[in-house]
PDB file of C-alpha atoms in Angstrom:
ATOM      1  CA  UNK A   1     -14.956 -82.270-165.321  1.00  0.00           C
ATOM      2  CA  UNK A   2     -16.979 -81.291-168.372  1.00  0.00           C
ATOM      3  CA  UNK A   3     -19.047 -78.168-169.503  1.00  0.00           C
ATOM      4  CA  UNK A   4     -22.581 -78.044-170.907  1.00  0.00           C
ATOM      5  CA  UNK A   5     -23.052 -75.416-173.305  1.00  0.00           C
ATOM      6  CA  UNK A   6     -26.308 -73.785-174.187  1.00  0.00           C
ATOM      7  CA  UNK A   7     -27.146 -70.923-176.407  1.00  0.00           C
ATOM      8  CA  UNK A   8     -27.595 -67.695-174.506  1.00  0.00           C
ATOM      9  CA  UNK A   9     -30.853 -66.890-175.920  1.00  0.00           C
ATOM     10  CA  UNK A  10     -33.486 -68.008-178.523  1.00  0.00           C
ATOM     11  CA  UNK A  11     -36.849 -66.700-179.663  1.00  0.00           C
ATOM     12  CA  UNK A  12     -39.759 -67.482-181.611  1.00  0.00           C
ATOM     13  CA  UNK A  13     -43.372 -66.876-182.250  1.00  0.00           C
ATOM     14  CA  UNK A  14     -46.459 -68.186-180.349  1.00  0.00           C
ATOM     15  CA  UNK A  15     -47.578 -71.521-181.951  1.00  0.00           C
ATOM     16  CA  UNK A  16     -44.062 -72.274-183.392  1.00  0.00           C
ATOM     17  CA  UNK A  17     -41.606 -74.855-182.334  1.00  0.00           C
ATOM     18  CA  UNK A  18     -38.210 -74.154-180.752  1.00  0.00           C
ATOM     19  CA  UNK A  19     -35.396 -76.459-179.715  1.00  0.00           C
ATOM     20  CA  UNK A  20     -32.676 -75.708-177.199  1.00  0.00           C
ATOM     21  CA  UNK A  21     -29.489 -77.478-177.419  1.00  0.00           C
ATOM     22  CA  UNK A  22     -27.029 -78.456-174.597  1.00  0.00           C
ATOM     23  CA  UNK A  23     -23.707 -79.796-175.776  1.00  0.00           C
ATOM     24  CA  UNK A  24     -21.446 -81.719-173.502  1.00  0.00           C
ATOM     25  CA  UNK A  25     -17.496 -80.711-173.883  1.00  0.00           C
ATOM     26  CA  UNK A  26     -15.963 -84.099-173.069  1.00  0.00           C
ATOM     27  CA  UNK A  27     -17.090 -87.477-172.263  1.00  0.00           C
ATOM     28  CA  UNK A  28     -20.399 -89.022-173.554  1.00  0.00           C
ATOM     29  CA  UNK A  29     -23.783 -87.290-173.487  1.00  0.00           C
ATOM     30  CA  UNK A  30     -25.585 -90.666-172.972  1.00  0.00           C
ATOM     31  CA  UNK A  31     -23.291 -91.626-169.926  1.00  0.00           C
ATOM     32  CA  UNK A  32     -25.482 -89.828-167.647  1.00  0.00           C
ATOM     33  CA  UNK A  33     -28.949 -88.719-167.632  1.00  0.00           C
ATOM     34  CA  UNK A  34     -29.949 -85.041-168.758  1.00  0.00           C
ATOM     35  CA  UNK A  35     -32.570 -83.040-167.018  1.00  0.00           C
ATOM     36  CA  UNK A  36     -33.962 -79.678-168.119  1.00  0.00           C
ATOM     37  CA  UNK A  37     -35.419 -76.928-165.672  1.00  0.00           C
ATOM     38  CA  UNK A  38     -37.637 -73.970-166.350  1.00  0.00           C
ATOM     39  CA  UNK A  39     -37.314 -70.978-164.391  1.00  0.00           C
ATOM     40  CA  UNK A  40     -39.862 -68.110-165.028  1.00  0.00           C
ATOM     41  CA  UNK A  41     -38.846 -64.469-164.079  1.00  0.00           C
ATOM     42  CA  UNK A  42     -39.040 -64.063-160.298  1.00  0.00           C
ATOM     43  CA  UNK A  43     -39.751 -68.042-159.593  1.00  0.00           C
ATOM     44  CA  UNK A  44     -38.129 -70.887-158.341  1.00  0.00           C
ATOM     45  CA  UNK A  45     -36.860 -73.527-161.040  1.00  0.00           C
ATOM     46  CA  UNK A  46     -39.101 -76.357-161.861  1.00  0.00           C
ATOM     47  CA  UNK A  47     -38.207 -79.796-163.699  1.00  0.00           C
ATOM     48  CA  UNK A  48     -39.781 -80.044-167.227  1.00  0.00           C
ATOM     49  CA  UNK A  49     -37.820 -83.059-168.503  1.00  0.00           C
ATOM     50  CA  UNK A  50     -35.705 -85.564-166.351  1.00  0.00           C
ATOM     51  CA  UNK A  51     -33.794 -88.938-167.348  1.00  0.00           C
ATOM     52  CA  UNK A  52     -33.422 -87.555-170.910  1.00  0.00           C
ATOM     53  CA  UNK A  53     -36.920 -87.600-172.333  1.00  0.00           C
ATOM     54  CA  UNK A  54     -39.340 -87.994-169.179  1.00  0.00           C
ATOM     55  CA  UNK A  55     -41.777 -85.550-168.473  1.00  0.00           C
ATOM     56  CA  UNK A  56     -43.079 -85.029-164.816  1.00  0.00           C
ATOM     57  CA  UNK A  57     -46.826 -85.086-164.180  1.00  0.00           C
ATOM     58  CA  UNK A  58     -48.395 -81.890-164.983  1.00  0.00           C
ATOM     59  CA  UNK A  59     -45.713 -80.888-167.685  1.00  0.00           C
ATOM     60  CA  UNK A  60     -47.470 -80.485-170.989  1.00  0.00           C
ATOM     61  CA  UNK A  61     -46.844 -82.840-173.779  1.00  0.00           C
ATOM     62  CA  UNK A  62     -45.617 -79.880-175.977  1.00  0.00           C
ATOM     63  CA  UNK A  63     -42.335 -80.446-173.845  1.00  0.00           C
ATOM     64  CA  UNK A  64     -39.934 -83.311-175.286  1.00  0.00           C
ATOM     65  CA  UNK A  65     -36.322 -84.145-174.489  1.00  0.00           C
ATOM     66  CA  UNK A  66     -33.736 -86.054-176.508  1.00  0.00           C
ATOM     67  CA  UNK A  67     -30.160 -86.659-176.724  1.00  0.00           C
ATOM     68  CA  UNK A  68     -27.989 -87.006-179.906  1.00  0.00           C
ATOM     69  CA  UNK A  69     -24.721 -89.299-179.532  1.00  0.00           C
ATOM     70  CA  UNK A  70     -23.578 -87.890-182.996  1.00  0.00           C
ATOM     71  CA  UNK A  71     -23.473 -84.287-181.794  1.00  0.00           C
ATOM     72  CA  UNK A  72     -22.809 -85.330-178.068  1.00  0.00           C
ATOM     73  CA  UNK A  73     -25.762 -82.976-177.055  1.00  0.00           C
ATOM     74  CA  UNK A  74     -29.228 -83.023-175.634  1.00  0.00           C
ATOM     75  CA  UNK A  75     -32.286 -81.080-176.656  1.00  0.00           C
ATOM     76  CA  UNK A  76     -35.235 -79.455-175.237  1.00  0.00           C
ATOM     77  CA  UNK A  77     -38.129 -79.168-177.912  1.00  0.00           C
ATOM     78  CA  UNK A  78     -41.327 -76.925-177.264  1.00  0.00           C
ATOM     79  CA  UNK A  79     -43.808 -77.043-179.936  1.00  0.00           C
ATOM     80  CA  UNK A  80     -46.993 -74.909-179.847  1.00  0.00           C
ATOM     81  CA  UNK A  81     -45.144 -72.315-178.057  1.00  0.00           C
ATOM     82  CA  UNK A  82     -47.284 -70.448-175.582  1.00  0.00           C
ATOM     83  CA  UNK A  83     -46.452 -66.914-174.082  1.00  0.00           C
ATOM     84  CA  UNK A  84     -46.320 -68.778-170.732  1.00  0.00           C
ATOM     85  CA  UNK A  85     -43.196 -70.547-171.878  1.00  0.00           C
ATOM     86  CA  UNK A  86     -41.131 -67.660-171.823  1.00  0.00           C
ATOM     87  CA  UNK A  87     -38.521 -68.414-169.573  1.00  0.00           C
ATOM     88  CA  UNK A  88     -34.894 -69.203-168.649  1.00  0.00           C
ATOM     89  CA  UNK A  89     -34.126 -73.020-169.318  1.00  0.00           C
ATOM     90  CA  UNK A  90     -31.235 -74.823-167.939  1.00  0.00           C
ATOM     91  CA  UNK A  91     -29.766 -78.337-168.769  1.00  0.00           C
ATOM     92  CA  UNK A  92     -28.128 -80.450-166.063  1.00  0.00           C
ATOM     93  CA  UNK A  93     -26.423 -83.487-166.013  1.00  0.00           C
ATOM     94  CA  UNK A  94     -23.833 -85.427-163.501  1.00  0.00           C
ATOM     95  CA  UNK A  95     -20.217 -85.804-163.258  1.00  0.00           C
ATOM     96  CA  UNK A  96     -18.951 -89.092-162.019  1.00  0.00           C
ATOM     97  CA  UNK A  97     -22.653 -90.167-161.457  1.00  0.00           C
ATOM     98  CA  UNK A  98     -22.935 -87.779-158.334  1.00  0.00           C
ATOM     99  CA  UNK A  99     -21.809 -83.987-158.811  1.00  0.00           C
ATOM    100  CA  UNK A 100     -24.503 -81.941-160.821  1.00  0.00           C
ATOM    101  CA  UNK A 101     -22.968 -79.993-163.938  1.00  0.00           C
ATOM    102  CA  UNK A 102     -25.420 -77.133-165.027  1.00  0.00           C
ATOM    103  CA  UNK A 103     -25.554 -75.489-168.492  1.00  0.00           C
ATOM    104  CA  UNK A 104     -25.431 -71.590-168.419  1.00  0.00           C
ATOM    105  CA  UNK A 105     -29.055 -71.102-169.318  1.00  0.00           C
ATOM    106  CA  UNK A 106     -30.959 -70.191-172.349  1.00  0.00           C
ATOM    107  CA  UNK A 107     -33.506 -67.333-172.480  1.00  0.00           C
ATOM    108  CA  UNK A 108     -36.482 -68.112-174.382  1.00  0.00           C
ATOM    109  CA  UNK A 109     -38.396 -65.174-175.648  1.00  0.00           C
ATOM    110  CA  UNK A 110     -41.741 -65.823-177.232  1.00  0.00           C
ATOM    111  CA  UNK A 111     -42.902 -62.823-179.350  1.00  0.00           C
TER     112      UNK A 111
ATOM    113  CA  UNK B   1     -45.811 -85.634-153.997  1.00  0.00           C
ATOM    114  CA  UNK B   2     -42.802 -84.007-152.114  1.00  0.00           C
ATOM    115  CA  UNK B   3     -43.126 -80.339-151.022  1.00  0.00           C
ATOM    116  CA  UNK B   4     -40.287 -78.342-149.928  1.00  0.00           C
ATOM    117  CA  UNK B   5     -40.514 -75.221-147.612  1.00  0.00           C
ATOM    118  CA  UNK B   6     -37.310 -73.200-146.978  1.00  0.00           C
ATOM    119  CA  UNK B   7     -36.425 -70.788-144.244  1.00  0.00           C
ATOM    120  CA  UNK B   8     -36.983 -66.803-144.772  1.00  0.00           C
ATOM    121  CA  UNK B   9     -34.846 -64.279-146.160  1.00  0.00           C
ATOM    122  CA  UNK B  10     -31.605 -63.360-144.271  1.00  0.00           C
ATOM    123  CA  UNK B  11     -29.354 -60.400-144.110  1.00  0.00           C
ATOM    124  CA  UNK B  12     -25.943 -60.950-143.021  1.00  0.00           C
ATOM    125  CA  UNK B  13     -22.675 -59.161-142.537  1.00  0.00           C
ATOM    126  CA  UNK B  14     -19.561 -60.007-144.370  1.00  0.00           C
ATOM    127  CA  UNK B  15     -17.301 -62.552-142.420  1.00  0.00           C
ATOM    128  CA  UNK B  16     -20.474 -64.079-140.641  1.00  0.00           C
ATOM    129  CA  UNK B  17     -22.215 -67.201-141.272  1.00  0.00           C
ATOM    130  CA  UNK B  18     -25.833 -68.131-142.519  1.00  0.00           C
ATOM    131  CA  UNK B  19     -27.980 -71.483-142.389  1.00  0.00           C
ATOM    132  CA  UNK B  20     -30.751 -72.027-144.636  1.00  0.00           C
ATOM    133  CA  UNK B  21     -33.186 -74.928-143.863  1.00  0.00           C
ATOM    134  CA  UNK B  22     -35.422 -76.817-146.288  1.00  0.00           C
ATOM    135  CA  UNK B  23     -38.256 -78.823-144.770  1.00  0.00           C
ATOM    136  CA  UNK B  24     -39.721 -81.852-146.667  1.00  0.00           C
ATOM    137  CA  UNK B  25     -43.214 -83.092-146.556  1.00  0.00           C
ATOM    138  CA  UNK B  26     -44.471 -86.160-148.632  1.00  0.00           C
ATOM    139  CA  UNK B  27     -42.311 -88.744-150.282  1.00  0.00           C
ATOM    140  CA  UNK B  28     -39.335 -90.362-148.314  1.00  0.00           C
ATOM    141  CA  UNK B  29     -36.973 -87.935-147.073  1.00  0.00           C
ATOM    142  CA  UNK B  30     -34.399 -90.843-145.962  1.00  0.00           C
ATOM    143  CA  UNK B  31     -34.262 -92.127-149.462  1.00  0.00           C
ATOM    144  CA  UNK B  32     -33.850 -88.834-151.264  1.00  0.00           C
ATOM    145  CA  UNK B  33     -31.223 -86.882-152.647  1.00  0.00           C
ATOM    146  CA  UNK B  34     -31.430 -83.268-151.496  1.00  0.00           C
ATOM    147  CA  UNK B  35     -29.354 -80.764-153.571  1.00  0.00           C
ATOM    148  CA  UNK B  36     -28.564 -77.045-152.783  1.00  0.00           C
ATOM    149  CA  UNK B  37     -28.206 -74.560-155.897  1.00  0.00           C
ATOM    150  CA  UNK B  38     -27.675 -71.003-155.682  1.00  0.00           C
ATOM    151  CA  UNK B  39     -28.288 -68.086-157.994  1.00  0.00           C
ATOM    152  CA  UNK B  40     -26.518 -64.800-157.872  1.00  0.00           C
ATOM    153  CA  UNK B  41     -28.537 -61.575-159.195  1.00  0.00           C
ATOM    154  CA  UNK B  42     -29.070 -61.880-162.931  1.00  0.00           C
ATOM    155  CA  UNK B  43     -26.852 -64.989-163.176  1.00  0.00           C
ATOM    156  CA  UNK B  44     -27.347 -68.754-163.789  1.00  0.00           C
ATOM    157  CA  UNK B  45     -27.909 -71.545-161.496  1.00  0.00           C
ATOM    158  CA  UNK B  46     -24.883 -72.962-159.636  1.00  0.00           C
ATOM    159  CA  UNK B  47     -24.740 -76.227-157.921  1.00  0.00           C
ATOM    160  CA  UNK B  48     -23.280 -76.120-154.300  1.00  0.00           C
ATOM    161  CA  UNK B  49     -23.602 -79.915-153.116  1.00  0.00           C
ATOM    162  CA  UNK B  50     -25.908 -82.487-151.987  1.00  0.00           C
ATOM    163  CA  UNK B  51     -26.822 -84.888-149.275  1.00  0.00           C
ATOM    164  CA  UNK B  52     -28.447 -88.466-149.061  1.00  0.00           C
ATOM    165  CA  UNK B  53     -29.867 -88.689-145.655  1.00  0.00           C
ATOM    166  CA  UNK B  54     -30.177 -92.336-145.174  1.00  0.00           C
ATOM    167  CA  UNK B  55     -26.313 -92.854-145.691  1.00  0.00           C
ATOM    168  CA  UNK B  56     -25.238 -89.356-144.563  1.00  0.00           C
ATOM    169  CA  UNK B  57     -23.147 -89.129-147.827  1.00  0.00           C
ATOM    170  CA  UNK B  58     -22.481 -85.441-148.505  1.00  0.00           C
ATOM    171  CA  UNK B  59     -20.883 -83.997-151.678  1.00  0.00           C
ATOM    172  CA  UNK B  60     -19.600 -80.641-152.230  1.00  0.00           C
ATOM    173  CA  UNK B  61     -18.767 -78.580-155.292  1.00  0.00           C
ATOM    174  CA  UNK B  62     -15.084 -77.923-155.182  1.00  0.00           C
ATOM    175  CA  UNK B  63     -15.664 -74.089-155.106  1.00  0.00           C
ATOM    176  CA  UNK B  64     -17.509 -74.382-151.783  1.00  0.00           C
ATOM    177  CA  UNK B  65     -15.628 -77.216-150.232  1.00  0.00           C
ATOM    178  CA  UNK B  66     -14.544 -76.162-146.661  1.00  0.00           C
ATOM    179  CA  UNK B  67     -16.906 -73.273-146.477  1.00  0.00           C
ATOM    180  CA  UNK B  68     -20.105 -74.867-146.715  1.00  0.00           C
ATOM    181  CA  UNK B  69     -21.532 -77.665-144.465  1.00  0.00           C
ATOM    182  CA  UNK B  70     -24.763 -79.497-145.545  1.00  0.00           C
ATOM    183  CA  UNK B  71     -26.754 -81.694-142.865  1.00  0.00           C
ATOM    184  CA  UNK B  72     -29.845 -83.625-142.802  1.00  0.00           C
ATOM    185  CA  UNK B  73     -32.284 -84.230-139.652  1.00  0.00           C
ATOM    186  CA  UNK B  74     -34.237 -87.147-140.338  1.00  0.00           C
ATOM    187  CA  UNK B  75     -36.442 -86.545-137.291  1.00  0.00           C
ATOM    188  CA  UNK B  76     -37.851 -83.225-138.695  1.00  0.00           C
ATOM    189  CA  UNK B  77     -37.360 -84.059-142.370  1.00  0.00           C
ATOM    190  CA  UNK B  78     -35.124 -81.058-142.649  1.00  0.00           C
ATOM    191  CA  UNK B  79     -32.091 -80.488-144.855  1.00  0.00           C
ATOM    192  CA  UNK B  80     -29.803 -77.404-143.897  1.00  0.00           C
ATOM    193  CA  UNK B  81     -26.956 -75.693-145.379  1.00  0.00           C
ATOM    194  CA  UNK B  82     -24.540 -73.478-143.642  1.00  0.00           C
ATOM    195  CA  UNK B  83     -22.165 -71.051-145.218  1.00  0.00           C
ATOM    196  CA  UNK B  84     -19.369 -69.342-143.472  1.00  0.00           C
ATOM    197  CA  UNK B  85     -16.922 -66.440-143.842  1.00  0.00           C
ATOM    198  CA  UNK B  86     -19.701 -64.610-146.165  1.00  0.00           C
ATOM    199  CA  UNK B  87     -18.808 -62.182-148.618  1.00  0.00           C
ATOM    200  CA  UNK B  88     -20.704 -59.696-150.765  1.00  0.00           C
ATOM    201  CA  UNK B  89     -20.321 -61.879-153.601  1.00  0.00           C
ATOM    202  CA  UNK B  90     -22.411 -64.509-151.753  1.00  0.00           C
ATOM    203  CA  UNK B  91     -25.313 -62.382-152.110  1.00  0.00           C
ATOM    204  CA  UNK B  92     -27.782 -64.765-154.034  1.00  0.00           C
ATOM    205  CA  UNK B  93     -31.156 -66.879-153.881  1.00  0.00           C
ATOM    206  CA  UNK B  94     -30.315 -70.301-152.470  1.00  0.00           C
ATOM    207  CA  UNK B  95     -32.602 -73.326-153.548  1.00  0.00           C
ATOM    208  CA  UNK B  96     -33.041 -76.884-152.320  1.00  0.00           C
ATOM    209  CA  UNK B  97     -34.036 -79.341-154.653  1.00  0.00           C
ATOM    210  CA  UNK B  98     -35.268 -83.124-153.625  1.00  0.00           C
ATOM    211  CA  UNK B  99     -35.505 -86.192-155.767  1.00  0.00           C
ATOM    212  CA  UNK B 100     -35.946 -89.856-155.111  1.00  0.00           C
ATOM    213  CA  UNK B 101     -32.797 -91.983-155.312  1.00  0.00           C
ATOM    214  CA  UNK B 102     -32.612 -93.363-159.033  1.00  0.00           C
ATOM    215  CA  UNK B 103     -35.063 -90.875-160.193  1.00  0.00           C
ATOM    216  CA  UNK B 104     -34.011 -87.417-161.921  1.00  0.00           C
ATOM    217  CA  UNK B 105     -37.283 -85.602-161.372  1.00  0.00           C
ATOM    218  CA  UNK B 106     -36.219 -82.919-158.924  1.00  0.00           C
ATOM    219  CA  UNK B 107     -38.863 -80.962-156.976  1.00  0.00           C
ATOM    220  CA  UNK B 108     -37.591 -77.425-155.818  1.00  0.00           C
ATOM    221  CA  UNK B 109     -38.048 -75.410-152.761  1.00  0.00           C
ATOM    222  CA  UNK B 110     -39.191 -71.609-153.137  1.00  0.00           C
ATOM    223  CA  UNK B 111     -35.701 -70.207-152.622  1.00  0.00           C
ATOM    224  CA  UNK B 112     -34.132 -68.173-149.851  1.00  0.00           C
ATOM    225  CA  UNK B 113     -32.599 -64.783-150.365  1.00  0.00           C
ATOM    226  CA  UNK B 114     -29.353 -64.394-148.585  1.00  0.00           C
ATOM    227  CA  UNK B 115     -27.907 -60.789-148.683  1.00  0.00           C
ATOM    228  CA  UNK B 116     -24.419 -59.915-147.606  1.00  0.00           C
ATOM    229  CA  UNK B 117     -23.958 -56.325-146.757  1.00  0.00           C
ATOM    230  CA  UNK B 118     -21.956 -54.188-144.396  1.00  0.00           C
TER     231      UNK B 118
END
């Protein structure tokens, strides 16, 4: 099995751009798709990025996903930060193509 | 557009069992993959297992193997998760999430709070 490591917290000002990383401990980040979930306080998670780079309908284009083979990591980038983006963000991929592996979550503060 | 509605909050005694249900509407229940994820108070998300109704294939996280059973009823488009031998540490919100096979875009239920207390 492998671990997905995220920074515990990040903070940035409204209107700026922030990037949250998700580093895979072993195996290749490109071997299985990565998803990103947003969880606002007191709410259920929602999917903001799936299949590495795809945005579900209704998710603003300010959200983008990417993978970097050289660092074996995935990234979620949010541009033009808004206060409503303040939330916990989780990355998720698959072990053996089936079992979910979840990152520990990153708390985004927009201050 | 898939919508998932979960059953209501539960309060259970240690050693007892709980079943949480997740009813899907819209989309194709049969060809979806339904995952169960829990979140203890103040903690991160933890995957418990999933089921693919059309094949009845069920996968469990090693941590929950033997203590959790996931089922699906195609007649009612409902997935269920049963957890047995509850401990206080099992107090958590349990979420279901559904995605079409071959599609990573998961839709989430609203969550069900399970409280285990004597």
